[in-house]
């Protein structure tokens, strides 16, 4: 890959982009300070989640766990509850584990060295570079989807950007372009440009502060770069779930029933559920019989719901089953159905509960 910009144009390019960022950056609750913890939590939440969806979670999370030490002291269930609905729950588990390691090994302060940061659970090269550059001005360039798109358009880079060789070339290019006197602002400026101006579809080139440096714009290639990624074909699957209900309005939640793909419920409290092969009602009745000892129970079909997890398109088929008493088994708990929102459960579980509450 040729260099994205001639070396002679790099200083003016940097100056323009930084000036634009400092004038136009959006006001975000993690901006404006150098608190590595707040920046780290934001970067983790923003992985795979849009900013608008993250904001209310972020504010609540910081109120509940205002420091690394508070997060390290927290129980996993409490952290998962605060994360409930954001998805990809391993992020929350890793965040808490990393906080515990930071308290145990780094006096409660996010480490300043790249290797120490990378040794923490859930922290990869992108997150480490983002936190260290923004909090400590470490000279480390970030490369995420937004930055890669901006760089590829600037240099009119064709082909699949996610190919490992191409990605590494872009990472090297990002590092060589880094404004070393302001790495935190620089990284945020490139990300901000990608999020607000150089968007995936219909980039707003007329408002772009670096349009005069952009080869894709010059050559009329902005809609062709980056090339669309070849996504794996989505897998369709159906999961049937039983909402048991006793005369007091309580339902039964279980953990790790092992009867289906655990990604859907993220190893949190969930309704008894089974992945359906042919007949949802029959297979769910079989699960209730074999794992909960419920011999004959009427299953009332509720409104189906759709749920997407990465490349899976899941149809959730909830069934209501009225019982005189809830089974007493290990790794299960009885809870009022309408109070599920206060527990660490996945959004798939909330969709099933909602079908039962609004039938
Ligand atoms: Fe992106 Fe257009 Fe700016 Fe080029 S000119 S960097 S395509 S917004």
mmCIF file of C-alpha atoms and ligand atoms in Angstrom:
data_model
loop_
_atom_site.group_PDB
_atom_site.id
_atom_site.type_symbol
_atom_site.label_atom_id
_atom_site.label_comp_id
_atom_site.label_asym_id
_atom_site.label_seq_id
_atom_site.Cartn_x
_atom_site.Cartn_y
_atom_site.Cartn_z
ATOM 1 C CA UNK A 1 0.000 0.000 0.000
ATOM 2 C CA UNK A 2 1.403 3.393 -0.981
ATOM 3 C CA UNK A 3 1.534 6.079 1.691
ATOM 4 C CA UNK A 4 -1.848 7.674 2.177
ATOM 5 C CA UNK A 5 -0.568 11.224 2.105
ATOM 6 C CA UNK A 6 2.684 12.789 0.875
ATOM 7 C CA UNK A 7 4.905 13.581 3.884
ATOM 8 C CA UNK A 8 4.979 17.236 2.857
ATOM 9 C CA UNK A 9 1.202 17.564 3.325
ATOM 10 C CA UNK A 10 1.019 15.781 6.650
ATOM 11 C CA UNK A 11 1.602 18.808 8.958
ATOM 12 C CA UNK A 12 -1.182 20.888 7.384
ATOM 13 C CA UNK A 13 -3.482 17.855 7.326
ATOM 14 C CA UNK A 14 -2.935 17.303 11.051
ATOM 15 C CA UNK A 15 -3.449 20.967 11.866
ATOM 16 C CA UNK A 16 -6.739 21.133 9.969
ATOM 17 C CA UNK A 17 -8.189 17.986 11.422
ATOM 18 C CA UNK A 18 -7.235 18.902 14.992
ATOM 19 C CA UNK A 19 -8.634 22.401 14.617
ATOM 20 C CA UNK A 20 -11.894 20.986 13.269
ATOM 21 C CA UNK A 21 -12.147 18.457 16.107
ATOM 22 C CA UNK A 22 -11.500 20.998 18.839
ATOM 23 C CA UNK A 23 -14.177 23.253 17.425
ATOM 24 C CA UNK A 24 -16.821 20.682 16.468
ATOM 25 C CA UNK A 25 -16.424 17.717 18.820
ATOM 26 C CA UNK A 26 -19.627 16.460 20.332
ATOM 27 C CA UNK A 27 -20.110 16.848 24.039
ATOM 28 C CA UNK A 28 -19.808 13.360 25.559
ATOM 29 C CA UNK A 29 -19.794 12.483 29.268
ATOM 30 C CA UNK A 30 -16.414 10.744 28.924
ATOM 31 C CA UNK A 31 -14.829 13.749 27.243
ATOM 32 C CA UNK A 32 -13.352 16.761 28.946
ATOM 33 C CA UNK A 33 -11.297 14.921 31.550
ATOM 34 C CA UNK A 34 -8.385 12.530 31.721
ATOM 35 C CA UNK A 35 -9.932 9.931 33.986
ATOM 36 C CA UNK A 36 -8.712 6.644 32.502
ATOM 37 C CA UNK A 37 -11.498 4.706 34.211
ATOM 38 C CA UNK A 38 -14.275 6.778 32.638
ATOM 39 C CA UNK A 39 -12.606 6.602 29.230
ATOM 40 C CA UNK A 40 -12.071 2.865 29.541
ATOM 41 C CA UNK A 41 -15.715 2.152 30.481
ATOM 42 C CA UNK A 42 -16.862 4.269 27.520
ATOM 43 C CA UNK A 43 -14.554 2.507 25.068
ATOM 44 C CA UNK A 44 -15.740 -0.914 26.221
ATOM 45 C CA UNK A 45 -19.417 0.050 26.016
ATOM 46 C CA UNK A 46 -18.917 1.564 22.566
ATOM 47 C CA UNK A 47 -17.567 -1.708 21.179
ATOM 48 C CA UNK A 48 -20.391 -3.072 19.022
ATOM 49 C CA UNK A 49 -22.915 -0.544 20.402
ATOM 50 C CA UNK A 50 -24.007 2.829 19.013
ATOM 51 C CA UNK A 51 -23.293 6.008 20.984
ATOM 52 C CA UNK A 52 -26.978 6.911 21.416
ATOM 53 C CA UNK A 53 -27.681 3.488 22.962
ATOM 54 C CA UNK A 54 -24.614 3.687 25.200
ATOM 55 C CA UNK A 55 -25.277 7.112 26.773
ATOM 56 C CA UNK A 56 -28.005 6.193 29.314
ATOM 57 C CA UNK A 57 -26.174 2.996 30.274
ATOM 58 C CA UNK A 58 -22.922 4.867 30.698
ATOM 59 C CA UNK A 59 -24.420 7.469 33.016
ATOM 60 C CA UNK A 60 -26.147 4.830 35.141
ATOM 61 C CA UNK A 61 -23.051 2.625 35.272
ATOM 62 C CA UNK A 62 -20.833 5.507 36.392
ATOM 63 C CA UNK A 63 -23.325 6.522 39.072
ATOM 64 C CA UNK A 64 -23.348 2.988 40.436
ATOM 65 C CA UNK A 65 -19.631 2.260 39.960
ATOM 66 C CA UNK A 66 -17.930 5.666 40.044
ATOM 67 C CA UNK A 67 -14.350 4.329 40.311
ATOM 68 C CA UNK A 68 -12.174 1.311 39.553
ATOM 69 C CA UNK A 69 -12.287 0.396 43.235
ATOM 70 C CA UNK A 70 -16.094 0.541 43.331
ATOM 71 C CA UNK A 71 -16.268 -1.721 40.278
ATOM 72 C CA UNK A 72 -13.695 -4.119 41.730
ATOM 73 C CA UNK A 73 -15.741 -4.427 44.940
ATOM 74 C CA UNK A 74 -19.009 -5.069 43.087
ATOM 75 C CA UNK A 75 -20.606 -8.474 42.743
ATOM 76 C CA UNK A 76 -20.767 -9.867 39.225
ATOM 77 C CA UNK A 77 -24.574 -9.993 39.366
ATOM 78 C CA UNK A 78 -24.731 -6.266 40.121
ATOM 79 C CA UNK A 79 -22.424 -5.403 37.222
ATOM 80 C CA UNK A 80 -24.415 -7.612 34.845
ATOM 81 C CA UNK A 81 -27.618 -6.011 35.991
ATOM 82 C CA UNK A 82 -26.277 -2.566 35.122
ATOM 83 C CA UNK A 83 -25.261 -3.966 31.733
ATOM 84 C CA UNK A 84 -28.575 -5.692 31.159
ATOM 85 C CA UNK A 85 -29.838 -4.808 27.673
ATOM 86 C CA UNK A 86 -26.477 -3.660 26.264
ATOM 87 C CA UNK A 87 -25.593 -7.158 25.068
ATOM 88 C CA UNK A 88 -22.227 -8.910 24.690
ATOM 89 C CA UNK A 89 -22.086 -9.543 28.421
ATOM 90 C CA UNK A 90 -18.529 -10.868 28.392
ATOM 91 C CA UNK A 91 -17.591 -7.184 28.146
ATOM 92 C CA UNK A 92 -19.115 -6.543 31.582
ATOM 93 C CA UNK A 93 -17.577 -9.645 33.123
ATOM 94 C CA UNK A 94 -14.148 -8.711 31.758
ATOM 95 C CA UNK A 95 -14.520 -5.114 32.902
ATOM 96 C CA UNK A 96 -15.092 -6.227 36.474
ATOM 97 C CA UNK A 97 -12.270 -8.791 36.342
ATOM 98 C CA UNK A 98 -9.900 -6.185 34.944
ATOM 99 C CA UNK A 99 -10.923 -3.712 37.667
ATOM 100 C CA UNK A 100 -10.038 -6.331 40.281
ATOM 101 C CA UNK A 101 -6.624 -6.845 38.687
ATOM 102 C CA UNK A 102 -6.029 -3.082 38.493
ATOM 103 C CA UNK A 103 -6.735 -2.766 42.211
ATOM 104 C CA UNK A 104 -4.631 -5.834 43.073
ATOM 105 C CA UNK A 105 -1.651 -5.119 40.803
ATOM 106 C CA UNK A 106 -1.685 -1.441 39.846
ATOM 107 C CA UNK A 107 -2.768 0.397 43.038
ATOM 108 C CA UNK A 108 -6.204 1.023 41.544
ATOM 109 C CA UNK A 109 -4.861 3.053 38.594
ATOM 110 C CA UNK A 110 -5.281 2.007 34.967
ATOM 111 C CA UNK A 111 -1.743 0.966 33.890
ATOM 112 C CA UNK A 112 0.223 3.336 31.691
ATOM 113 C CA UNK A 113 2.229 0.772 29.711
ATOM 114 C CA UNK A 114 0.797 -0.897 26.631
ATOM 115 C CA UNK A 115 1.868 -4.384 27.689
ATOM 116 C CA UNK A 116 0.326 -4.049 31.144
ATOM 117 C CA UNK A 117 -2.922 -2.784 29.626
ATOM 118 C CA UNK A 118 -3.007 -5.621 27.085
ATOM 119 C CA UNK A 119 -2.557 -8.155 29.903
ATOM 120 C CA UNK A 120 -5.939 -7.146 31.392
ATOM 121 C CA UNK A 121 -9.020 -9.216 30.507
ATOM 122 C CA UNK A 122 -11.064 -7.860 27.620
ATOM 123 C CA UNK A 123 -8.501 -5.252 26.551
ATOM 124 C CA UNK A 124 -7.193 -5.554 23.014
ATOM 125 C CA UNK A 125 -4.960 -3.326 21.001
ATOM 126 C CA UNK A 126 -7.724 -0.874 20.060
ATOM 127 C CA UNK A 127 -9.033 -0.309 23.598
ATOM 128 C CA UNK A 128 -5.527 -0.071 25.054
ATOM 129 C CA UNK A 129 -4.456 2.514 22.460
ATOM 130 C CA UNK A 130 -7.647 4.536 22.934
ATOM 131 C CA UNK A 131 -7.424 4.669 26.744
ATOM 132 C CA UNK A 132 -3.666 5.249 26.929
ATOM 133 C CA UNK A 133 -3.642 7.967 24.267
ATOM 134 C CA UNK A 134 -6.675 9.855 25.582
ATOM 135 C CA UNK A 135 -5.924 9.533 29.303
ATOM 136 C CA UNK A 136 -2.116 9.633 29.264
ATOM 137 C CA UNK A 137 -1.211 11.030 25.813
ATOM 138 C CA UNK A 138 0.637 7.815 24.930
ATOM 139 C CA UNK A 139 1.752 7.968 21.258
ATOM 140 C CA UNK A 140 -0.427 5.075 20.106
ATOM 141 C CA UNK A 141 -2.709 5.306 17.067
ATOM 142 C CA UNK A 142 -6.101 3.618 17.138
ATOM 143 C CA UNK A 143 -7.600 1.725 14.258
ATOM 144 C CA UNK A 144 -11.263 0.818 14.311
ATOM 145 C CA UNK A 145 -13.856 0.607 11.545
ATOM 146 C CA UNK A 146 -14.382 4.374 11.470
ATOM 147 C CA UNK A 147 -10.699 5.234 11.290
ATOM 148 C CA UNK A 148 -10.035 2.534 8.691
ATOM 149 C CA UNK A 149 -12.778 3.922 6.459
ATOM 150 C CA UNK A 150 -11.431 7.481 6.701
ATOM 151 C CA UNK A 151 -7.868 6.385 5.961
ATOM 152 C CA UNK A 152 -8.943 4.144 3.086
ATOM 153 C CA UNK A 153 -10.859 6.992 1.469
ATOM 154 C CA UNK A 154 -8.054 9.459 1.996
ATOM 155 C CA UNK A 155 -5.652 7.145 0.199
ATOM 156 C CA UNK A 156 -8.217 5.578 -2.189
ATOM 157 C CA UNK A 157 -7.365 2.140 -0.818
ATOM 158 C CA UNK A 158 -9.355 -0.587 -2.595
ATOM 159 C CA UNK A 159 -10.151 -4.122 -1.487
ATOM 160 C CA UNK A 160 -11.362 -5.699 1.752
ATOM 161 C CA UNK A 161 -9.984 -3.548 4.572
ATOM 162 C CA UNK A 162 -10.427 -6.338 7.143
ATOM 163 C CA UNK A 163 -7.989 -8.688 5.441
ATOM 164 C CA UNK A 164 -5.206 -9.102 8.028
ATOM 165 C CA UNK A 165 -2.453 -7.805 5.726
ATOM 166 C CA UNK A 166 -4.474 -4.774 4.661
ATOM 167 C CA UNK A 167 -5.563 -4.067 8.248
ATOM 168 C CA UNK A 168 -1.951 -4.131 9.400
ATOM 169 C CA UNK A 169 -0.970 -1.730 6.611
ATOM 170 C CA UNK A 170 -3.722 0.636 7.711
ATOM 171 C CA UNK A 171 -2.568 0.319 11.333
ATOM 172 C CA UNK A 172 0.976 1.216 10.251
ATOM 173 C CA UNK A 173 -0.359 4.156 8.235
ATOM 174 C CA UNK A 174 -2.407 5.371 11.201
ATOM 175 C CA UNK A 175 0.660 5.178 13.425
ATOM 176 C CA UNK A 176 2.818 7.103 10.942
ATOM 177 C CA UNK A 177 0.198 9.871 10.683
ATOM 178 C CA UNK A 178 -0.310 10.240 14.457
ATOM 179 C CA UNK A 179 0.057 13.789 15.791
ATOM 180 C CA UNK A 180 2.537 12.949 18.535
ATOM 181 C CA UNK A 181 2.042 16.223 20.350
ATOM 182 C CA UNK A 182 -1.687 15.459 20.816
ATOM 183 C CA UNK A 183 -2.303 11.715 20.340
ATOM 184 C CA UNK A 184 -5.524 11.681 22.373
ATOM 185 C CA UNK A 185 -7.183 14.460 20.419
ATOM 186 C CA UNK A 186 -5.793 13.082 17.175
ATOM 187 C CA UNK A 187 -7.288 9.637 17.657
ATOM 188 C CA UNK A 188 -10.609 11.112 18.696
ATOM 189 C CA UNK A 189 -10.546 13.490 15.723
ATOM 190 C CA UNK A 190 -10.207 10.634 13.234
ATOM 191 C CA UNK A 191 -12.947 8.646 14.985
ATOM 192 C CA UNK A 192 -15.203 11.702 15.148
ATOM 193 C CA UNK A 193 -14.664 12.436 11.465
ATOM 194 C CA UNK A 194 -15.644 8.849 10.633
ATOM 195 C CA UNK A 195 -18.732 8.952 12.859
ATOM 196 C CA UNK A 196 -20.105 12.349 11.902
ATOM 197 C CA UNK A 197 -18.792 13.302 8.441
ATOM 198 C CA UNK A 198 -17.075 10.451 6.632
ATOM 199 C CA UNK A 199 -19.935 8.050 7.281
ATOM 200 C CA UNK A 200 -20.230 4.616 5.665
ATOM 201 C CA UNK A 201 -22.989 5.742 3.282
ATOM 202 C CA UNK A 202 -23.162 9.186 1.658
ATOM 203 C CA UNK A 203 -20.164 10.852 3.316
ATOM 204 C CA UNK A 204 -20.660 14.593 3.794
ATOM 205 C CA UNK A 205 -17.649 15.615 1.783
ATOM 206 C CA UNK A 206 -18.869 19.213 1.467
ATOM 207 C CA UNK A 207 -18.457 19.608 5.229
ATOM 208 C CA UNK A 208 -15.209 17.672 5.477
ATOM 209 C CA UNK A 209 -12.260 19.629 6.880
ATOM 210 C CA UNK A 210 -9.754 17.495 4.952
ATOM 211 C CA UNK A 211 -11.615 17.107 1.665
ATOM 212 C CA UNK A 212 -8.767 18.672 -0.285
ATOM 213 C CA UNK A 213 -6.483 15.799 0.816
ATOM 214 C CA UNK A 214 -8.875 13.013 -0.120
ATOM 215 C CA UNK A 215 -8.080 10.841 -3.133
ATOM 216 C CA UNK A 216 -11.410 8.999 -3.066
ATOM 217 C CA UNK A 217 -13.238 12.296 -3.377
ATOM 218 C CA UNK A 218 -10.918 13.511 -6.119
ATOM 219 C CA UNK A 219 -11.437 10.280 -8.083
ATOM 220 C CA UNK A 220 -15.190 9.961 -7.441
ATOM 221 C CA UNK A 221 -14.741 6.755 -5.413
ATOM 222 C CA UNK A 222 -16.292 7.700 -2.083
ATOM 223 C CA UNK A 223 -19.250 5.343 -2.527
ATOM 224 C CA UNK A 224 -17.025 2.444 -3.569
ATOM 225 C CA UNK A 225 -14.557 2.660 -0.694
ATOM 226 C CA UNK A 226 -14.519 0.731 1.501
ATOM 227 C CA UNK A 227 -15.682 -2.341 -0.362
ATOM 228 C CA UNK A 228 -18.645 -3.976 1.351
ATOM 229 C CA UNK A 229 -17.575 -6.810 3.616
ATOM 230 C CA UNK A 230 -18.576 -10.312 2.698
ATOM 231 C CA UNK A 231 -20.702 -11.261 5.671
ATOM 232 C CA UNK A 232 -21.424 -14.884 6.473
ATOM 233 C CA UNK A 233 -24.986 -15.863 5.595
ATOM 234 C CA UNK A 234 -27.172 -15.428 8.705
ATOM 235 C CA UNK A 235 -28.121 -18.587 10.554
ATOM 236 C CA UNK A 236 -31.820 -18.930 11.322
ATOM 237 C CA UNK A 237 -32.711 -20.594 14.595
ATOM 238 C CA UNK A 238 -35.767 -21.009 16.772
ATOM 239 C CA UNK A 239 -35.775 -21.188 20.552
ATOM 240 C CA UNK A 240 -38.837 -22.122 22.600
ATOM 241 C CA UNK A 241 -39.005 -20.872 26.181
ATOM 242 C CA UNK A 242 -41.349 -21.679 29.058
ATOM 243 C CA UNK A 243 -42.685 -18.921 31.287
ATOM 244 C CA UNK A 244 -43.898 -20.897 34.300
ATOM 245 C CA UNK A 245 -46.392 -19.048 36.461
ATOM 246 C CA UNK A 246 -47.499 -20.053 39.948
ATOM 247 C CA UNK A 247 -50.625 -18.729 41.749
ATOM 248 C CA UNK A 248 -48.523 -15.924 43.325
ATOM 249 C CA UNK A 249 -47.449 -14.661 39.882
ATOM 250 C CA UNK A 250 -43.902 -15.909 40.301
ATOM 251 C CA UNK A 251 -41.920 -17.510 37.523
ATOM 252 C CA UNK A 252 -38.860 -19.754 37.411
ATOM 253 C CA UNK A 253 -35.478 -18.669 36.111
ATOM 254 C CA UNK A 254 -32.637 -21.127 35.612
ATOM 255 C CA UNK A 255 -28.936 -20.983 34.797
ATOM 256 C CA UNK A 256 -26.916 -22.885 32.205
ATOM 257 C CA UNK A 257 -29.512 -25.500 31.322
ATOM 258 C CA UNK A 258 -27.175 -26.692 28.581
ATOM 259 C CA UNK A 259 -30.047 -27.369 26.229
ATOM 260 C CA UNK A 260 -29.243 -24.639 23.715
ATOM 261 C CA UNK A 261 -26.723 -22.108 22.583
ATOM 262 C CA UNK A 262 -25.812 -20.106 25.696
ATOM 263 C CA UNK A 263 -24.848 -16.988 23.689
ATOM 264 C CA UNK A 264 -28.505 -16.057 23.469
ATOM 265 C CA UNK A 265 -28.950 -15.740 27.229
ATOM 266 C CA UNK A 266 -25.349 -14.849 27.995
ATOM 267 C CA UNK A 267 -25.051 -17.344 30.864
ATOM 268 C CA UNK A 268 -27.394 -15.215 32.984
ATOM 269 C CA UNK A 269 -30.715 -16.067 34.614
ATOM 270 C CA UNK A 270 -33.142 -17.181 31.908
ATOM 271 C CA UNK A 271 -36.387 -19.012 31.310
ATOM 272 C CA UNK A 272 -36.108 -22.781 30.693
ATOM 273 C CA UNK A 273 -35.536 -22.916 26.934
ATOM 274 C CA UNK A 274 -34.689 -25.313 24.168
ATOM 275 C CA UNK A 275 -33.462 -24.904 20.614
ATOM 276 C CA UNK A 276 -36.223 -26.169 18.371
ATOM 277 C CA UNK A 277 -35.567 -28.696 15.620
ATOM 278 C CA UNK A 278 -39.092 -29.566 14.511
ATOM 279 C CA UNK A 279 -41.961 -29.185 17.008
ATOM 280 C CA UNK A 280 -41.563 -26.358 19.527
ATOM 281 C CA UNK A 281 -44.356 -27.413 21.874
ATOM 282 C CA UNK A 282 -43.299 -31.037 22.036
ATOM 283 C CA UNK A 283 -39.610 -30.313 22.468
ATOM 284 C CA UNK A 284 -40.268 -27.737 25.192
ATOM 285 C CA UNK A 285 -42.592 -30.163 26.999
ATOM 286 C CA UNK A 286 -39.780 -32.731 26.829
ATOM 287 C CA UNK A 287 -37.344 -30.271 28.399
ATOM 288 C CA UNK A 288 -39.757 -29.440 31.222
ATOM 289 C CA UNK A 289 -40.335 -33.142 31.856
ATOM 290 C CA UNK A 290 -36.672 -34.134 31.805
ATOM 291 C CA UNK A 291 -35.055 -31.196 33.606
ATOM 292 C CA UNK A 292 -37.818 -29.871 35.870
ATOM 293 C CA UNK A 293 -39.896 -32.997 36.485
ATOM 294 C CA UNK A 294 -43.052 -31.339 35.108
ATOM 295 C CA UNK A 295 -44.923 -34.294 33.665
ATOM 296 C CA UNK A 296 -47.993 -32.862 32.011
ATOM 297 C CA UNK A 297 -48.371 -29.145 31.718
ATOM 298 C CA UNK A 298 -50.499 -27.100 29.340
ATOM 299 C CA UNK A 299 -48.388 -24.807 27.172
ATOM 300 C CA UNK A 300 -50.158 -21.677 25.958
ATOM 301 C CA UNK A 301 -48.420 -20.179 22.960
ATOM 302 C CA UNK A 302 -47.554 -16.475 23.338
ATOM 303 C CA UNK A 303 -46.518 -13.795 20.862
ATOM 304 C CA UNK A 304 -43.280 -14.703 19.096
ATOM 305 C CA UNK A 305 -40.339 -12.283 19.128
ATOM 306 C CA UNK A 306 -37.322 -11.770 16.910
ATOM 307 C CA UNK A 307 -33.826 -11.452 18.272
ATOM 308 C CA UNK A 308 -30.504 -10.978 16.504
ATOM 309 C CA UNK A 309 -27.116 -12.006 17.871
ATOM 310 C CA UNK A 310 -24.185 -11.362 15.511
ATOM 311 C CA UNK A 311 -24.863 -13.627 12.524
ATOM 312 C CA UNK A 312 -27.869 -15.415 14.057
ATOM 313 C CA UNK A 313 -31.483 -14.521 13.407
ATOM 314 C CA UNK A 314 -33.419 -16.040 16.251
ATOM 315 C CA UNK A 315 -37.145 -16.547 16.578
ATOM 316 C CA UNK A 316 -38.201 -16.734 20.210
ATOM 317 C CA UNK A 317 -41.336 -18.773 20.849
ATOM 318 C CA UNK A 318 -42.541 -18.156 24.414
ATOM 319 C CA UNK A 319 -45.110 -20.441 26.044
ATOM 320 C CA UNK A 320 -46.984 -19.771 29.267
ATOM 321 C CA UNK A 321 -47.348 -22.730 31.633
ATOM 322 C CA UNK A 322 -49.494 -22.337 34.745
ATOM 323 C CA UNK A 323 -48.355 -24.558 37.625
ATOM 324 C CA UNK A 324 -49.553 -25.001 41.201
ATOM 325 C CA UNK A 325 -46.018 -24.707 42.500
ATOM 326 C CA UNK A 326 -42.670 -24.002 40.896
ATOM 327 C CA UNK A 327 -40.193 -26.904 40.771
ATOM 328 C CA UNK A 328 -37.427 -26.768 43.378
ATOM 329 C CA UNK A 329 -34.160 -27.504 41.629
ATOM 330 C CA UNK A 330 -30.526 -26.386 41.934
ATOM 331 C CA UNK A 331 -29.403 -23.274 40.036
ATOM 332 C CA UNK A 332 -32.925 -21.919 39.790
ATOM 333 C CA UNK A 333 -34.819 -19.079 41.440
ATOM 334 C CA UNK A 334 -38.445 -18.028 41.738
ATOM 335 C CA UNK A 335 -39.105 -14.351 40.991
ATOM 336 C CA UNK A 336 -42.188 -12.207 40.347
ATOM 337 C CA UNK A 337 -42.565 -12.003 36.584
ATOM 338 C CA UNK A 338 -42.998 -8.238 36.529
ATOM 339 C CA UNK A 339 -39.775 -7.697 38.483
ATOM 340 C CA UNK A 340 -37.446 -9.344 35.986
ATOM 341 C CA UNK A 341 -36.092 -5.983 34.845
ATOM 342 C CA UNK A 342 -34.221 -5.631 38.140
ATOM 343 C CA UNK A 343 -32.216 -8.825 37.619
ATOM 344 C CA UNK A 344 -29.149 -9.561 35.495
ATOM 345 C CA UNK A 345 -30.912 -11.003 32.467
ATOM 346 C CA UNK A 346 -30.333 -10.667 28.731
ATOM 347 C CA UNK A 347 -32.607 -8.688 26.435
ATOM 348 C CA UNK A 348 -33.845 -11.992 24.937
ATOM 349 C CA UNK A 349 -35.157 -12.934 28.388
ATOM 350 C CA UNK A 350 -36.846 -9.532 28.709
ATOM 351 C CA UNK A 351 -38.558 -10.044 25.335
ATOM 352 C CA UNK A 352 -39.937 -13.387 26.503
ATOM 353 C CA UNK A 353 -41.149 -11.854 29.773
ATOM 354 C CA UNK A 354 -42.789 -9.016 27.868
ATOM 355 C CA UNK A 355 -44.738 -11.506 25.714
ATOM 356 C CA UNK A 356 -46.114 -13.066 28.915
ATOM 357 C CA UNK A 357 -46.908 -9.742 30.593
ATOM 358 C CA UNK A 358 -48.721 -8.278 27.579
ATOM 359 C CA UNK A 359 -50.641 -11.348 26.397
HETATM 360 FE FE1 LIG B 1 -14.483 11.181 3.781
HETATM 361 FE FE2 LIG B 1 -15.444 12.772 1.899
HETATM 362 FE FE3 LIG B 1 -13.764 13.721 3.734
HETATM 363 FE FE4 LIG B 1 -12.903 12.048 1.856
HETATM 364 S S1 LIG B 1 -13.705 14.098 1.547
HETATM 365 S S2 LIG B 1 -12.410 11.962 4.039
HETATM 366 S S3 LIG B 1 -14.675 10.709 1.626
HETATM 367 S S4 LIG B 1 -15.844 12.930 4.086
#
